[in-house]
XYZ file of C-alpha atoms in Angstrom:
194
model
C 14.515 -49.244 21.603
C 14.339 -46.334 19.183
C 16.033 -45.500 15.924
C 17.626 -42.056 16.073
C 18.694 -40.158 12.957
C 22.238 -38.754 12.731
C 20.719 -35.330 13.490
C 19.083 -36.582 16.699
C 15.463 -37.074 15.613
C 13.369 -40.177 16.291
C 13.103 -42.308 13.152
C 10.026 -44.346 12.246
C 10.964 -46.864 9.564
C 8.353 -47.286 6.828
C 9.827 -49.857 4.488
C 8.967 -52.084 1.568
C 10.072 -55.720 1.317
C 10.936 -57.382 -1.973
C 11.335 -54.304 -4.163
C 12.814 -56.519 -6.838
C 12.083 -57.705 -10.341
C 13.261 -61.224 -9.552
C 12.669 -62.155 -5.913
C 9.445 -64.122 -5.556
C 8.115 -63.275 -9.018
C 8.340 -66.741 -10.536
C 5.252 -68.567 -11.807
C 5.369 -72.350 -11.770
C 4.932 -73.564 -15.356
C 5.825 -77.240 -15.016
C 2.706 -79.387 -15.493
C 0.766 -76.182 -16.187
C 1.716 -75.652 -19.817
C -1.929 -76.055 -20.809
C -2.689 -72.837 -18.870
C -0.138 -70.805 -20.811
C -0.842 -69.796 -24.367
C 1.743 -69.635 -25.737
C 4.246 -71.338 -23.444
C 7.201 -68.944 -23.027
C 10.110 -69.872 -25.282
C 13.219 -71.394 -23.729
C 15.451 -69.655 -26.276
C 16.902 -66.191 -25.672
C 15.902 -63.616 -24.686
C 12.886 -65.009 -22.799
C 14.656 -68.261 -21.926
C 16.855 -66.467 -19.401
C 13.775 -65.895 -17.250
C 13.290 -69.609 -16.511
C 14.424 -70.998 -13.155
C 13.628 -73.773 -10.737
C 11.635 -73.180 -7.559
C 10.489 -75.330 -4.663
C 6.936 -76.634 -4.880
C 5.376 -78.236 -1.819
C 2.142 -80.183 -1.971
C 1.204 -81.908 1.252
C 4.417 -83.499 2.494
C 5.961 -83.709 -0.989
C 8.621 -81.122 -1.826
C 10.189 -80.908 -5.300
C 12.030 -78.572 -7.650
C 9.956 -77.507 -10.647
C 10.381 -75.198 -13.640
C 9.138 -71.642 -13.227
C 9.060 -68.545 -15.415
C 9.384 -64.894 -14.391
C 6.753 -63.152 -16.548
C 7.422 -59.832 -14.826
C 11.113 -59.716 -15.808
C 10.308 -60.976 -19.289
C 7.752 -58.201 -19.786
C 10.113 -55.568 -18.355
C 12.730 -56.682 -20.875
C 10.243 -56.519 -23.752
C 9.031 -53.057 -22.731
C 12.252 -51.397 -21.545
C 14.918 -53.137 -23.619
C 18.245 -54.688 -22.653
C 18.872 -52.208 -19.791
C 15.576 -53.093 -18.108
C 17.256 -53.939 -14.785
C 18.780 -50.467 -14.451
C 15.528 -48.786 -15.472
C 13.653 -50.902 -12.920
C 15.987 -49.846 -10.091
C 15.735 -46.129 -10.970
C 11.938 -46.277 -11.197
C 11.577 -48.342 -8.010
C 13.644 -45.830 -6.042
C 11.645 -42.896 -7.379
C 8.298 -44.564 -6.722
C 9.148 -45.742 -3.208
C 10.260 -42.248 -2.204
C 7.181 -40.622 -3.764
C 4.938 -43.056 -1.859
C 6.509 -42.031 1.448
C 8.722 -45.049 2.114
C 11.917 -44.159 3.954
C 13.417 -47.629 4.413
C 14.057 -50.714 2.295
C 13.063 -54.071 3.718
C 14.736 -57.355 3.080
C 14.872 -59.192 -0.278
C 15.129 -55.979 -2.314
C 17.316 -55.699 -5.383
C 20.848 -55.228 -4.013
C 21.468 -52.347 -6.433
C 18.524 -50.536 -4.869
C 20.219 -50.692 -1.452
C 23.362 -49.103 -2.884
C 21.719 -46.563 -5.187
C 18.925 -45.207 -3.011
C 20.877 -44.207 0.082
C 17.868 -45.306 2.154
C 18.308 -47.209 5.431
C 17.745 -50.937 4.922
C 17.622 -54.325 6.629
C 18.877 -57.743 5.536
C 18.012 -61.326 6.447
C 20.537 -63.627 8.106
C 19.830 -67.348 7.820
C 21.138 -69.896 10.300
C 22.830 -73.092 9.341
C 21.621 -76.612 9.804
C 23.872 -77.551 12.721
C 21.428 -76.618 15.472
C 18.365 -78.513 16.584
C 15.023 -77.450 15.114
C 11.575 -77.540 16.647
C 9.324 -80.432 15.534
C 6.325 -80.347 13.178
C 7.922 -78.475 10.301
C 5.723 -77.722 7.311
C 7.143 -78.501 3.852
C 8.320 -75.529 1.850
C 9.193 -73.331 4.835
C 12.350 -72.956 6.877
C 12.497 -74.851 10.152
C 12.184 -72.966 13.424
C 15.517 -73.192 15.245
C 15.393 -74.181 18.886
C 16.637 -71.119 20.823
C 17.536 -73.394 23.751
C 19.897 -75.509 21.660
C 23.478 -74.960 22.950
C 24.682 -74.109 19.422
C 21.958 -71.489 18.808
C 24.106 -68.482 19.770
C 27.058 -69.708 17.731
C 24.862 -70.222 14.667
C 23.319 -66.761 14.986
C 26.778 -65.203 15.154
C 27.991 -67.275 12.188
C 24.981 -66.180 10.119
C 25.537 -62.530 11.019
C 29.235 -62.755 10.215
C 28.400 -64.118 6.765
C 25.959 -61.264 6.111
C 28.197 -58.523 7.476
C 30.545 -59.118 4.572
C 27.809 -57.465 2.490
C 27.257 -54.283 4.483
C 29.621 -54.209 7.431
C 30.740 -50.637 6.760
C 27.498 -49.374 5.228
C 25.953 -46.738 7.536
C 22.551 -47.334 5.920
C 22.367 -50.952 7.109
C 20.251 -50.656 10.254
C 19.721 -54.294 11.166
C 18.992 -57.903 10.340
C 16.017 -60.203 10.430
C 17.040 -63.644 11.614
C 15.432 -66.585 9.801
C 12.517 -65.360 7.688
C 9.653 -67.509 6.349
C 9.517 -69.898 9.264
C 7.177 -72.843 9.644
C 5.835 -72.339 13.140
C 3.690 -75.422 13.391
C 1.043 -77.577 11.797
C -2.504 -78.012 13.086
C -1.773 -81.304 14.815
C -1.223 -81.459 18.574
C 2.564 -81.818 18.213
C 2.632 -78.652 16.097
C 0.374 -76.616 18.355
C 2.456 -77.386 21.409
C 5.934 -77.478 19.823
C 6.879 -74.066 21.184
C 5.577 -74.919 24.664
C 7.973 -77.817 25.135
């Protein structure tokens, strides 16, 4: 398979994932307040940068408080329009660094503004069987031999196509990112061989 540009040339996609000021930028602060001096205020404007994230330790999975220092600092430096400034600068920088595609988990405004080809992630539901030996904190690996696998893939793609169905810059989807392939035990090592 090859990507071909509208003018007939081969296209090699060089993309960046997670060009975003929010996706994956959170620092867990719960039970770590002693590390932070001072602890970020929960009142506005910095309070809007608190969220809850999943923390997994061993087999224990819980929701904990987190703070996005990056967004907080962007707001302090760039003012109330920091999100718009971020998107303009990210587009300019990515182009100047030679990127010609946006990967998944980027700021959605960057997809629209840049005009660059991009990909999205489509996540399956929970109705199909998953492979055993799932690690906490990661998505389960769906069993491709489950009879409902095809239906779930199509359902996930139909949900996502509402976002970019008619966008000529949307070049494809990743299905199920951040999977937990296996653990180091025998059942994990051989889960895919079953």
